[in-house]
GROMACS .gro file of C-alpha atoms in nm:
model
  501
    1MET     CA    1   0.002   0.009  -0.009
    2ILE     CA    2   0.263   0.228   0.079
    3ALA     CA    3   0.364   0.258  -0.332
    4ARG     CA    4   0.047   0.486  -0.345
    5TYR     CA    5   0.230   0.755  -0.197
    6LEU     CA    6   0.547   0.744  -0.391
    7GLY     CA    7   0.599   0.980  -0.703
    8ARG     CA    8   0.711   0.828  -1.025
    9ASP     CA    9   1.053   0.912  -0.917
   10GLY     CA   10   1.015   0.662  -0.632
   11PHE     CA   11   1.038   0.961  -0.366
   12LEU     CA   12   0.787   1.034  -0.121
   13LYS     CA   13   0.566   1.359  -0.207
   14SER     CA   14   0.536   1.592   0.070
   15ASN     CA   15   0.151   1.620   0.084
   16ASN     CA   16   0.147   1.228   0.054
   17LEU     CA   17   0.401   1.198   0.345
   18TRP     CA   18   0.148   1.408   0.541
   19SER     CA   19  -0.162   1.188   0.443
   20LEU     CA   20   0.054   0.876   0.558
   21PHE     CA   21   0.158   1.054   0.877
   22LEU     CA   22  -0.210   1.080   0.951
   23VAL     CA   23  -0.321   0.729   0.886
   24PHE     CA   24  -0.035   0.588   1.110
   25TYR     CA   25  -0.107   0.843   1.374
   26PHE     CA   26  -0.472   0.798   1.375
   27SER     CA   27  -0.463   0.420   1.344
   28SER     CA   28  -0.220   0.427   1.633
   29SER     CA   29  -0.401   0.648   1.838
   30ALA     CA   30  -0.735   0.469   1.838
   31LEU     CA   31  -0.576   0.149   1.946
   32ALA     CA   32  -0.360   0.324   2.215
   33SER     CA   33  -0.728   0.450   2.331
   34VAL     CA   34  -0.846   0.122   2.377
   35LYS     CA   35  -0.557   0.011   2.528
   36ASP     CA   36  -0.552   0.296   2.772
   37GLY     CA   37  -0.896   0.222   2.871
   38VAL     CA   38  -0.832  -0.124   2.934
   39ASP     CA   39  -0.530  -0.063   3.150
   40ALA     CA   40  -0.737   0.221   3.336
   41TYR     CA   41  -0.972  -0.048   3.405
   42SER     CA   42  -0.742  -0.316   3.499
   43GLN     CA   43  -0.649  -0.052   3.757
   44GLN     CA   44  -0.996   0.029   3.891
   45SER     CA   45  -0.986   0.396   3.740
   46TYR     CA   46  -1.319   0.312   3.634
   47GLU     CA   47  -1.445   0.680   3.526
   48GLN     CA   48  -1.105   0.719   3.326
   49ALA     CA   49  -1.184   0.392   3.160
   50PHE     CA   50  -1.580   0.479   3.091
   51SER     CA   51  -1.470   0.774   2.923
   52ILE     CA   52  -1.206   0.617   2.659
   53PHE     CA   53  -1.459   0.344   2.592
   54LYS     CA   54  -1.727   0.565   2.558
   55ASP     CA   55  -1.547   0.731   2.237
   56GLU     CA   56  -1.431   0.430   2.097
   57ALA     CA   57  -1.748   0.208   2.120
   58ALA     CA   58  -1.929   0.496   1.933
   59LYS     CA   59  -1.680   0.427   1.655
   60GLY     CA   60  -1.763   0.073   1.657
   61ASP     CA   61  -1.480  -0.082   1.853
   62ALA     CA   62  -1.591  -0.434   1.960
   63THR     CA   63  -1.335  -0.436   2.264
   64ALA     CA   64  -1.468  -0.094   2.408
   65ASN     CA   65  -1.832  -0.224   2.349
   66TYR     CA   66  -1.720  -0.535   2.556
   67TYR     CA   67  -1.593  -0.297   2.823
   68MET     CA   68  -1.849  -0.069   2.815
   69GLY     CA   69  -2.123  -0.330   2.901
   70LEU     CA   70  -1.911  -0.478   3.172
   71GLN     CA   71  -1.880  -0.130   3.316
   72TYR     CA   72  -2.290  -0.100   3.317
   73GLU     CA   73  -2.332  -0.470   3.440
   74GLU     CA   74  -2.112  -0.423   3.736
   75GLY     CA   75  -2.161  -0.038   3.791
   76ASN     CA   76  -1.819   0.043   3.762
   77GLY     CA   77  -1.751   0.397   3.706
   78VAL     CA   78  -2.113   0.453   3.607
   79SER     CA   79  -2.437   0.357   3.758
   80LYS     CA   80  -2.573  -0.030   3.704
   81ASP     CA   81  -2.804  -0.049   3.406
   82PRO     CA   82  -2.889  -0.379   3.285
   83VAL     CA   83  -3.058  -0.295   2.968
   84LYS     CA   84  -2.774  -0.075   2.866
   85ALA     CA   85  -2.499  -0.361   2.962
   86PHE     CA   86  -2.719  -0.611   2.747
   87GLY     CA   87  -2.696  -0.343   2.421
   88PHE     CA   88  -2.317  -0.301   2.456
   89MET     CA   89  -2.251  -0.666   2.510
   90SER     CA   90  -2.484  -0.755   2.238
   91GLU     CA   91  -2.281  -0.504   1.980
   92ALA     CA   92  -1.946  -0.670   2.084
   93ALA     CA   93  -2.081  -1.034   2.043
   94ASN     CA   94  -2.211  -0.943   1.681
   95HIS     CA   95  -1.846  -0.861   1.641
   96GLY     CA   96  -1.749  -1.221   1.732
   97ILE     CA   97  -1.589  -1.146   2.084
   98ALA     CA   98  -1.617  -1.476   2.279
   99LYS     CA   99  -1.643  -1.305   2.625
  100ALA     CA  100  -1.925  -1.098   2.493
  101GLN     CA  101  -2.067  -1.391   2.380
  102TYR     CA  102  -2.040  -1.569   2.708
  103LYS     CA  103  -2.169  -1.282   2.877
  104LEU     CA  104  -2.505  -1.282   2.683
  105GLY     CA  105  -2.516  -1.633   2.772
  106VAL     CA  106  -2.559  -1.532   3.130
  107PHE     CA  107  -2.773  -1.231   3.075
  108TYR     CA  108  -3.032  -1.450   2.881
  109GLU     CA  109  -2.994  -1.732   3.135
  110GLU     CA  110  -3.039  -1.510   3.463
  111GLY     CA  111  -3.280  -1.215   3.296
  112PHE     CA  112  -3.051  -0.969   3.303
  113GLY     CA  113  -3.136  -0.652   3.103
  114VAL     CA  114  -3.334  -0.907   2.902
  115PRO     CA  115  -3.642  -1.170   2.945
  116VAL     CA  116  -3.488  -1.523   3.060
  117ASP     CA  117  -3.451  -1.722   2.731
  118LEU     CA  118  -3.237  -2.025   2.778
  119SER     CA  119  -3.261  -2.131   2.414
  120LYS     CA  120  -3.077  -1.790   2.351
  121SER     CA  121  -2.849  -1.837   2.654
  122ALA     CA  122  -2.737  -2.211   2.494
  123GLN     CA  123  -2.681  -2.057   2.167
  124TYR     CA  124  -2.426  -1.791   2.300
  125TYR     CA  125  -2.273  -2.016   2.516
  126LYS     CA  126  -2.226  -2.269   2.240
  127ALA     CA  127  -2.095  -1.966   2.006
  128ALA     CA  128  -1.815  -1.870   2.267
  129ALA     CA  129  -1.742  -2.241   2.350
  130GLU     CA  130  -1.645  -2.307   2.018
  131GLN     CA  131  -1.410  -2.004   1.998
  132GLY     CA  132  -1.253  -2.227   2.306
  133LEU     CA  133  -1.353  -2.004   2.593
  134PRO     CA  134  -1.352  -2.221   2.901
  135ALA     CA  135  -1.629  -2.082   3.101
  136ALA     CA  136  -1.843  -2.090   2.793
  137GLN     CA  137  -1.764  -2.466   2.753
  138PHE     CA  138  -1.831  -2.534   3.083
  139ASN     CA  139  -2.174  -2.342   3.111
  140TYR     CA  140  -2.261  -2.486   2.759
  141ALA     CA  141  -2.212  -2.856   2.896
  142LEU     CA  142  -2.430  -2.767   3.195
  143MET     CA  143  -2.689  -2.696   2.969
  144LEU     CA  144  -2.653  -2.998   2.753
  145ARG     CA  145  -2.649  -3.232   3.048
  146ASP     CA  146  -2.965  -3.087   3.221
  147GLY     CA  147  -3.148  -3.027   2.879
  148LEU     CA  148  -3.193  -2.646   2.949
  149GLY     CA  149  -3.270  -2.454   2.646
  150VAL     CA  150  -3.120  -2.723   2.447
  151LYS     CA  151  -3.200  -3.088   2.365
  152LYS     CA  152  -3.066  -3.309   2.653
  153ASP     CA  153  -2.745  -3.468   2.550
  154GLU     CA  154  -2.504  -3.596   2.853
  155ALA     CA  155  -2.268  -3.735   2.602
  156SER     CA  156  -2.223  -3.415   2.449
  157ALA     CA  157  -2.202  -3.261   2.762
  158ILE     CA  158  -1.892  -3.447   2.879
  159ILE     CA  159  -1.714  -3.337   2.548
  160PHE     CA  160  -1.733  -2.969   2.633
  161MET     CA  161  -1.676  -3.043   2.962
  162GLN     CA  162  -1.384  -3.214   2.881
  163ARG     CA  163  -1.232  -2.946   2.683
  164ALA     CA  164  -1.314  -2.689   2.949
  165ALA     CA  165  -1.103  -2.913   3.182
  166ASN     CA  166  -0.800  -2.975   2.932
  167SER     CA  167  -0.759  -2.578   2.985
  168GLY     CA  168  -0.709  -2.646   3.345
  169ASP     CA  169  -1.104  -2.488   3.458
  170ALA     CA  170  -1.143  -2.612   3.788
  171GLU     CA  171  -1.526  -2.619   3.759
  172ALA     CA  172  -1.473  -2.844   3.475
  173LEU     CA  173  -1.267  -3.046   3.632
  174ASN     CA  174  -1.488  -3.073   3.914
  175GLY     CA  175  -1.804  -3.147   3.686
  176LEU     CA  176  -1.588  -3.424   3.532
  177GLY     CA  177  -1.567  -3.557   3.879
  178VAL     CA  178  -1.905  -3.550   3.954
  179ALA     CA  179  -2.021  -3.694   3.595
  180TYR     CA  180  -1.760  -4.007   3.622
  181ILE     CA  181  -1.906  -4.058   4.015
  182LEU     CA  182  -2.263  -4.048   3.905
  183GLY     CA  183  -2.237  -4.194   3.569
  184ARG     CA  184  -2.393  -3.926   3.379
  185GLY     CA  185  -2.301  -3.936   3.030
  186VAL     CA  186  -1.983  -4.161   3.079
  187ARG     CA  187  -1.937  -4.493   3.208
  188ARG     CA  188  -1.960  -4.474   3.608
  189ASP     CA  189  -1.569  -4.472   3.761
  190ALA     CA  190  -1.583  -4.363   4.087
  191VAL     CA  191  -1.210  -4.374   4.099
  192LYS     CA  192  -1.146  -4.172   3.790
  193GLY     CA  193  -1.411  -3.937   3.912
  194VAL     CA  194  -1.199  -3.866   4.246
  195GLN     CA  195  -0.888  -3.832   4.051
  196PHE     CA  196  -1.062  -3.519   3.884
  197LEU     CA  197  -1.191  -3.380   4.204
  198LYS     CA  198  -0.858  -3.377   4.371
  199LEU     CA  199  -0.707  -3.180   4.062
  200ALA     CA  200  -1.024  -2.949   4.091
  201ALA     CA  201  -0.941  -2.937   4.485
  202GLU     CA  202  -0.618  -2.861   4.479
  203LYS     CA  203  -0.666  -2.547   4.255
  204GLY     CA  204  -0.891  -2.434   4.536
  205ASP     CA  205  -1.226  -2.485   4.379
  206PRO     CA  206  -1.473  -2.493   4.694
  207GLY     CA  207  -1.728  -2.712   4.514
  208ALA     CA  208  -1.460  -2.983   4.423
  209GLN     CA  209  -1.327  -2.945   4.797
  210ARG     CA  210  -1.657  -3.054   4.911
  211ASN     CA  211  -1.720  -3.308   4.683
  212LEU     CA  212  -1.409  -3.459   4.761
  213ALA     CA  213  -1.481  -3.439   5.110
  214LYS     CA  214  -1.808  -3.636   5.050
  215SER     CA  215  -1.601  -3.899   4.867
  216PHE     CA  216  -1.370  -3.945   5.156
  217SER     CA  217  -1.685  -3.933   5.391
  218ASP     CA  218  -1.876  -4.207   5.218
  219GLY     CA  219  -1.571  -4.414   5.078
  220THR     CA  220  -1.674  -4.350   4.708
  221GLY     CA  221  -1.392  -4.404   4.495
  222VAL     CA  222  -1.153  -4.380   4.771
  223GLU     CA  223  -1.089  -4.543   5.099
  224LYS     CA  224  -1.343  -4.399   5.353
  225ASP     CA  225  -1.149  -4.142   5.572
  226GLU     CA  226  -1.368  -3.944   5.813
  227ARG     CA  227  -1.049  -3.721   5.886
  228LYS     CA  228  -0.971  -3.622   5.547
  229ALA     CA  229  -1.305  -3.566   5.495
  230PHE     CA  230  -1.337  -3.319   5.754
  231GLU     CA  231  -1.022  -3.134   5.632
  232TRP     CA  232  -1.159  -3.110   5.279
  233TYR     CA  233  -1.496  -2.963   5.407
  234LYS     CA  234  -1.278  -2.706   5.627
  235LYS     CA  235  -1.113  -2.593   5.311
  236SER     CA  236  -1.441  -2.542   5.130
  237ALA     CA  237  -1.612  -2.391   5.440
  238GLU     CA  238  -1.334  -2.153   5.457
  239LYS     CA  239  -1.418  -2.037   5.086
  240ASN     CA  240  -1.761  -1.967   5.201
  241ASP     CA  241  -1.935  -2.275   5.058
  242LYS     CA  242  -2.227  -2.284   5.252
  243VAL     CA  243  -2.270  -2.646   5.194
  244ALA     CA  244  -1.977  -2.731   5.316
  245GLN     CA  245  -2.021  -2.508   5.618
  246LEU     CA  246  -2.310  -2.713   5.714
  247ALA     CA  247  -2.141  -2.988   5.654
  248LEU     CA  248  -1.865  -2.889   5.890
  249GLY     CA  249  -2.104  -2.786   6.150
  250GLN     CA  250  -2.255  -3.144   6.167
  251ALA     CA  251  -1.910  -3.294   6.199
  252TYR     CA  252  -1.853  -3.099   6.494
  253GLU     CA  253  -2.187  -3.174   6.604
  254TYR     CA  254  -2.163  -3.551   6.604
  255GLY     CA  255  -1.786  -3.582   6.635
  256VAL     CA  256  -1.729  -3.738   6.287
  257GLY     CA  257  -1.367  -3.670   6.195
  258VAL     CA  258  -1.291  -3.434   6.474
  259GLU     CA  259  -1.369  -3.393   6.853
  260GLN     CA  260  -1.744  -3.363   6.910
  261ASP     CA  261  -1.781  -2.970   6.970
  262TYR     CA  262  -2.134  -2.820   6.996
  263ALA     CA  263  -2.011  -2.460   6.994
  264ASN     CA  264  -1.796  -2.492   6.697
  265ALA     CA  265  -2.094  -2.653   6.527
  266LEU     CA  266  -2.326  -2.339   6.585
  267VAL     CA  267  -2.037  -2.119   6.460
  268TRP     CA  268  -2.028  -2.318   6.160
  269TYR     CA  269  -2.414  -2.347   6.134
  270LYS     CA  270  -2.414  -1.966   6.165
  271ARG     CA  271  -2.147  -1.927   5.902
  272SER     CA  272  -2.354  -2.130   5.671
  273ALA     CA  273  -2.696  -1.952   5.781
  274SER     CA  274  -2.551  -1.621   5.666
  275SER     CA  275  -2.556  -1.726   5.324
  276ASP     CA  276  -2.963  -1.745   5.354
  277TYR     CA  277  -2.923  -2.151   5.361
  278ALA     CA  278  -3.257  -2.282   5.508
  279PRO     CA  279  -3.095  -2.635   5.636
  280ALA     CA  280  -2.815  -2.405   5.849
  281GLN     CA  281  -3.108  -2.189   5.963
  282TYR     CA  282  -3.324  -2.505   6.081
  283LYS     CA  283  -2.999  -2.660   6.275
  284ILE     CA  284  -2.946  -2.348   6.464
  285GLY     CA  285  -3.329  -2.336   6.550
  286TYR     CA  286  -3.288  -2.698   6.639
  287PHE     CA  287  -2.999  -2.639   6.876
  288TYR     CA  288  -3.193  -2.364   7.079
  289ASN     CA  289  -3.509  -2.555   7.070
  290VAL     CA  290  -3.345  -2.884   7.245
  291GLY     CA  291  -3.084  -2.675   7.421
  292LYS     CA  292  -2.803  -2.826   7.256
  293GLY     CA  293  -2.468  -2.634   7.327
  294VAL     CA  294  -2.697  -2.373   7.452
  295ALA     CA  295  -2.959  -2.265   7.693
  296PRO     CA  296  -3.284  -2.345   7.545
  297ASP     CA  297  -3.434  -2.048   7.392
  298PHE     CA  298  -3.791  -2.111   7.233
  299GLU     CA  299  -3.825  -1.745   7.118
  300LYS     CA  300  -3.478  -1.773   6.920
  301ALA     CA  301  -3.601  -2.128   6.805
  302ARG     CA  302  -3.927  -1.981   6.667
  303TYR     CA  303  -3.702  -1.691   6.456
  304TRP     CA  304  -3.459  -1.963   6.295
  305PHE     CA  305  -3.729  -2.209   6.234
  306GLY     CA  306  -3.927  -1.929   6.072
  307LEU     CA  307  -3.646  -1.803   5.854
  308SER     CA  308  -3.605  -2.200   5.735
  309ALA     CA  309  -3.969  -2.256   5.688
  310ASP     CA  310  -3.998  -1.885   5.456
  311HIS     CA  311  -3.776  -2.140   5.234
  312GLY     CA  312  -3.976  -2.397   5.240
  313LEU     CA  313  -3.833  -2.682   5.431
  314ALA     CA  314  -4.048  -2.918   5.554
  315ILE     CA  315  -3.917  -3.000   5.897
  316ALA     CA  316  -3.867  -2.638   5.989
  317GLN     CA  317  -4.252  -2.571   5.896
  318THR     CA  318  -4.308  -2.853   6.093
  319ASP     CA  319  -4.102  -2.754   6.420
  320LEU     CA  320  -4.220  -2.375   6.416
  321ALA     CA  321  -4.596  -2.497   6.404
  322SER     CA  322  -4.542  -2.708   6.716
  323LEU     CA  323  -4.376  -2.411   6.873
  324LEU     CA  324  -4.673  -2.244   6.776
  325GLU     CA  325  -4.930  -2.460   6.894
  326SER     CA  326  -4.768  -2.546   7.230
  327GLY     CA  327  -4.722  -2.161   7.307
  328GLN     CA  328  -4.339  -2.211   7.341
  329GLY     CA  329  -4.141  -1.896   7.273
  330GLY     CA  330  -4.445  -1.684   7.249
  331SER     CA  331  -4.854  -1.687   7.229
  332ILE     CA  332  -5.031  -1.975   7.117
  333ASP     CA  333  -5.141  -1.944   6.764
  334ASN     CA  334  -5.319  -2.244   6.642
  335ALA     CA  335  -5.431  -2.098   6.294
  336ALA     CA  336  -5.066  -2.009   6.223
  337ALA     CA  337  -4.963  -2.366   6.343
  338ALA     CA  338  -5.207  -2.532   6.119
  339LYS     CA  339  -5.125  -2.302   5.815
  340TRP     CA  340  -4.741  -2.431   5.870
  341TYR     CA  341  -4.833  -2.795   5.912
  342ARG     CA  342  -5.047  -2.791   5.588
  343LEU     CA  343  -4.746  -2.671   5.408
  344ALA     CA  344  -4.495  -2.932   5.545
  345ALA     CA  345  -4.798  -3.197   5.510
  346ALA     CA  346  -4.807  -3.098   5.112
  347GLN     CA  347  -4.437  -3.193   5.114
  348ASN     CA  348  -4.531  -3.535   5.265
  349MET     CA  349  -4.371  -3.485   5.624
  350PRO     CA  350  -4.605  -3.764   5.815
  351ARG     CA  351  -4.555  -3.565   6.138
  352ALA     CA  352  -4.704  -3.247   6.002
  353GLN     CA  353  -4.981  -3.473   5.807
  354TYR     CA  354  -5.090  -3.616   6.164
  355GLN     CA  355  -5.068  -3.296   6.363
  356LEU     CA  356  -5.286  -3.134   6.070
  357ALA     CA  357  -5.515  -3.446   6.096
  358VAL     CA  358  -5.557  -3.427   6.478
  359MET     CA  359  -5.634  -3.018   6.424
  360LEU     CA  360  -5.884  -3.102   6.178
  361LYS     CA  361  -6.061  -3.343   6.439
  362GLU     CA  362  -6.065  -3.132   6.704
  363GLY     CA  363  -6.141  -2.800   6.500
  364ARG     CA  364  -5.861  -2.645   6.641
  365GLY     CA  365  -5.692  -2.373   6.440
  366VAL     CA  366  -5.888  -2.461   6.124
  367GLU     CA  367  -6.250  -2.570   6.069
  368ARG     CA  368  -6.360  -2.924   6.180
  369ASP     CA  369  -6.336  -3.180   5.888
  370TYR     CA  370  -6.330  -3.526   5.997
  371ALA     CA  371  -6.344  -3.646   5.615
  372GLU     CA  372  -5.972  -3.472   5.560
  373ALA     CA  373  -5.867  -3.571   5.884
  374ILE     CA  374  -5.937  -3.917   5.803
  375LEU     CA  375  -5.759  -3.917   5.455
  376TYR     CA  376  -5.463  -3.780   5.632
  377PHE     CA  377  -5.484  -4.096   5.878
  378ARG     CA  378  -5.545  -4.357   5.626
  379ALA     CA  379  -5.220  -4.226   5.431
  380LEU     CA  380  -5.036  -4.230   5.723
  381ALA     CA  381  -5.163  -4.578   5.823
  382ALA     CA  382  -5.100  -4.703   5.475
  383GLU     CA  383  -4.736  -4.657   5.561
  384LYS     CA  384  -4.767  -4.813   5.900
  385VAL     CA  385  -4.746  -4.511   6.140
  386SER     CA  386  -4.867  -4.654   6.445
  387TYR     CA  387  -5.018  -4.324   6.605
  388ALA     CA  388  -5.232  -4.284   6.265
  389GLU     CA  389  -5.371  -4.633   6.309
  390ASN     CA  390  -5.467  -4.557   6.665
  391GLU     CA  391  -5.622  -4.229   6.564
  392LEU     CA  392  -5.844  -4.450   6.294
  393GLY     CA  393  -5.940  -4.650   6.556
  394ASN     CA  394  -6.074  -4.357   6.770
  395MET     CA  395  -6.261  -4.202   6.467
  396TYR     CA  396  -6.422  -4.555   6.410
  397ARG     CA  397  -6.543  -4.580   6.792
  398HIS     CA  398  -6.703  -4.249   6.796
  399GLY     CA  399  -6.839  -4.227   6.458
  400TYR     CA  400  -6.643  -3.942   6.333
  401GLY     CA  401  -6.675  -3.877   5.973
  402VAL     CA  402  -6.754  -4.251   5.933
  403SER     CA  403  -7.018  -4.494   6.074
  404GLN     CA  404  -6.945  -4.586   6.427
  405ASP     CA  405  -6.801  -4.917   6.388
  406TYR     CA  406  -6.639  -5.085   6.710
  407SER     CA  407  -6.514  -5.425   6.509
  408ALA     CA  408  -6.333  -5.135   6.285
  409ALA     CA  409  -6.201  -4.960   6.579
  410ILE     CA  410  -6.069  -5.275   6.754
  411GLU     CA  411  -5.900  -5.390   6.435
  412TRP     CA  412  -5.716  -5.033   6.389
  413TYR     CA  413  -5.623  -5.010   6.777
  414TRP     CA  414  -5.459  -5.388   6.748
  415LYS     CA  415  -5.273  -5.268   6.437
  416ALA     CA  416  -5.123  -4.974   6.657
  417ALA     CA  417  -5.052  -5.224   6.952
  418ASN     CA  418  -4.890  -5.435   6.723
  419GLN     CA  419  -4.616  -5.174   6.671
  420ASN     CA  420  -4.624  -5.113   7.038
  421ASP     CA  421  -4.815  -4.783   7.050
  422ASP     CA  422  -4.893  -4.736   7.427
  423ALA     CA  423  -5.206  -4.547   7.366
  424ALA     CA  424  -5.368  -4.805   7.127
  425PHE     CA  425  -5.306  -5.061   7.428
  426ALA     CA  426  -5.484  -4.791   7.660
  427ASN     CA  427  -5.769  -4.774   7.404
  428LEU     CA  428  -5.806  -5.164   7.381
  429SER     CA  429  -5.810  -5.155   7.772
  430LEU     CA  430  -6.125  -4.898   7.758
  431VAL     CA  431  -6.298  -5.116   7.459
  432TYR     CA  432  -6.265  -5.420   7.707
  433GLN     CA  433  -6.352  -5.235   8.032
  434LYS     CA  434  -6.676  -5.115   7.867
  435GLY     CA  435  -6.708  -5.425   7.645
  436LEU     CA  436  -6.740  -5.215   7.345
  437GLY     CA  437  -6.773  -5.462   7.048
  438VAL     CA  438  -6.640  -5.720   7.287
  439PRO     CA  439  -6.747  -5.913   7.590
  440GLN     CA  440  -6.661  -5.680   7.902
  441ASN     CA  441  -6.359  -5.802   8.086
  442LEU     CA  442  -6.151  -5.654   8.358
  443VAL     CA  443  -5.858  -5.860   8.369
  444VAL     CA  444  -5.804  -5.801   8.021
  445SER     CA  445  -5.847  -5.435   8.010
  446TYR     CA  446  -5.633  -5.417   8.340
  447ALA     CA  447  -5.335  -5.640   8.158
  448LEU     CA  448  -5.373  -5.415   7.852
  449LEU     CA  449  -5.343  -5.101   8.047
  450LYS     CA  450  -4.993  -5.268   8.214
  451CYS     CA  451  -4.895  -5.297   7.857
  452ALA     CA  452  -4.963  -4.929   7.796
  453LEU     CA  453  -4.754  -4.850   8.131
  454SER     CA  454  -4.463  -5.071   8.030
  455ILE     CA  455  -4.419  -4.860   7.714
  456LYS     CA  456  -4.488  -4.556   7.898
  457PRO     CA  457  -4.364  -4.571   8.250
  458GLY     CA  458  -4.400  -4.229   8.313
  459GLY     CA  459  -4.792  -4.204   8.198
  460GLU     CA  460  -4.951  -4.052   8.496
  461ALA     CA  461  -5.289  -4.070   8.299
  462TYR     CA  462  -5.222  -4.469   8.276
  463LYS     CA  463  -5.126  -4.508   8.626
  464LYS     CA  464  -5.419  -4.336   8.778
  465ALA     CA  465  -5.646  -4.542   8.525
  466LEU     CA  466  -5.465  -4.856   8.656
  467ASN     CA  467  -5.550  -4.789   8.996
  468LEU     CA  468  -5.909  -4.741   8.941
  469THR     CA  469  -5.931  -5.076   8.727
  470LEU     CA  470  -5.741  -5.252   9.003
  471ARG     CA  471  -6.002  -5.113   9.293
  472GLY     CA  472  -6.283  -5.328   9.052
  473LEU     CA  473  -6.046  -5.672   9.077
  474SER     CA  474  -6.053  -5.932   9.338
  475ASP     CA  475  -5.733  -6.065   9.418
  476LYS     CA  476  -5.759  -6.363   9.212
  477GLN     CA  477  -5.845  -6.142   8.896
  478SER     CA  478  -5.552  -5.883   8.996
  479MET     CA  479  -5.317  -6.208   8.998
  480GLU     CA  480  -5.440  -6.305   8.657
  481GLY     CA  481  -5.393  -5.967   8.520
  482GLU     CA  482  -5.047  -5.957   8.627
  483LYS     CA  483  -4.962  -6.287   8.497
  484LEU     CA  484  -5.149  -6.236   8.158
  485SER     CA  485  -5.001  -5.874   8.091
  486PRO     CA  486  -4.629  -5.992   7.963
  487GLN     CA  487  -4.821  -6.251   7.745
  488ILE     CA  488  -5.005  -5.955   7.580
  489CYS     CA  489  -4.714  -5.767   7.555
  490ARG     CA  490  -4.535  -6.033   7.353
  491GLU     CA  491  -4.825  -6.185   7.142
  492LYS     CA  492  -5.086  -5.895   7.147
  493SER     CA  493  -5.408  -6.040   7.019
  494VAL     CA  494  -5.330  -6.387   7.010
  495ALA     CA  495  -5.268  -6.395   7.413
  496VAL     CA  496  -5.593  -6.199   7.451
  497SER     CA  497  -5.770  -6.476   7.221
  498ASN     CA  498  -5.598  -6.748   7.395
  499TYR     CA  499  -5.693  -6.610   7.760
  500LEU     CA  500  -6.071  -6.581   7.663
  501LYS     CA  501  -6.114  -6.941   7.526
   0.00000   0.00000   0.00000
């Protein structure tokens, strides 16, 4: 091209020399401006960088557009503006800037400055991935693995994950490790999986450190070693991995891989909870509820259970409801208790389903509804939950929501008693005492009540009922009852049938 500025004699003409100077001056000036902007940005001189990038972006410079998008995304040197960030990043991506394509993938995935569109997110991740950007290769692999925005393809996911891992990307190495351990997209090979986890963990990836800790804890792909599990959990926890912090708290709570220490357990549960992690919030509530390592404090238990319950954790919803129902840590609020029991019951939490059924039966905190109560009791009884079987016996005995049927009541009581449910034995004692569907027999009644008391020795109501029953027995009958009781406790209804023959 320089020949265009030469005269016929081969010498530069003065006016052409000036033109050539201007070409080189402005080209190098423009390049220097973008470079100066990058240098200013790296030195956190964001306002200076923004001023430079703004001018160059207006001229269509792709790199400047990328950095403009970055500054609007992060709010560095300018007010954060998702829409403008998306606009500038789009311009850079259209010029093939891989990092900008990756960012658009993130924006579309998270709905930053644009509506969520997983299909477009996958397209941009793929475009950047095919240019060799490890972060994009990893994210595109995840979308292929889970079928997000693209057809699920675990084998292709492994290909992109491997490409990212080949670049030394720690997250990708961790992802490969998990894939081999679980057998997702590859033949299951836990030993190989742990090797990848170790590579990522040694690079400091907290997720890999946590997964490696779990492998040592479970003995998956490596010899079980609770001490090493603790050490890797600690490394991850110190990098603020909330799941590892929870696991570390559990290690201290139960003395696994480290000496049991409730105080330290609570410290790590609180660190995990500071990330708004529901399981950790529940554990703190549990410690205050039962007085584990701290003095019991039901008010604090309510607070922590409440935080966890708001995230939808069923056990937290159940325990919060229990405190509201009992009035521990505050006033009794049966309506609120019923609400939380119902939410937990919808997640198939047995204790919540049972307590809600009892409240429905009693009309406490909710409108009385025998039919719905029976539905819950039956569902639990199908899973052989003894206290639900006992309650079904009560419903049939009283005719609550069903036709009164003593035979059905006795059948359900025995099902519960076969699982050593003390209340069922007490109800069977009442049945024989009053002769409800069976011949009245005070000896059998006495023996059954003794069984209930043997299961629950501190049952004051049982003791009182036993003394009242004993007053109606002769010395001979009381001796028969004493002899019969251990047989019934062992053999249940068979012992009663044999005695009554």
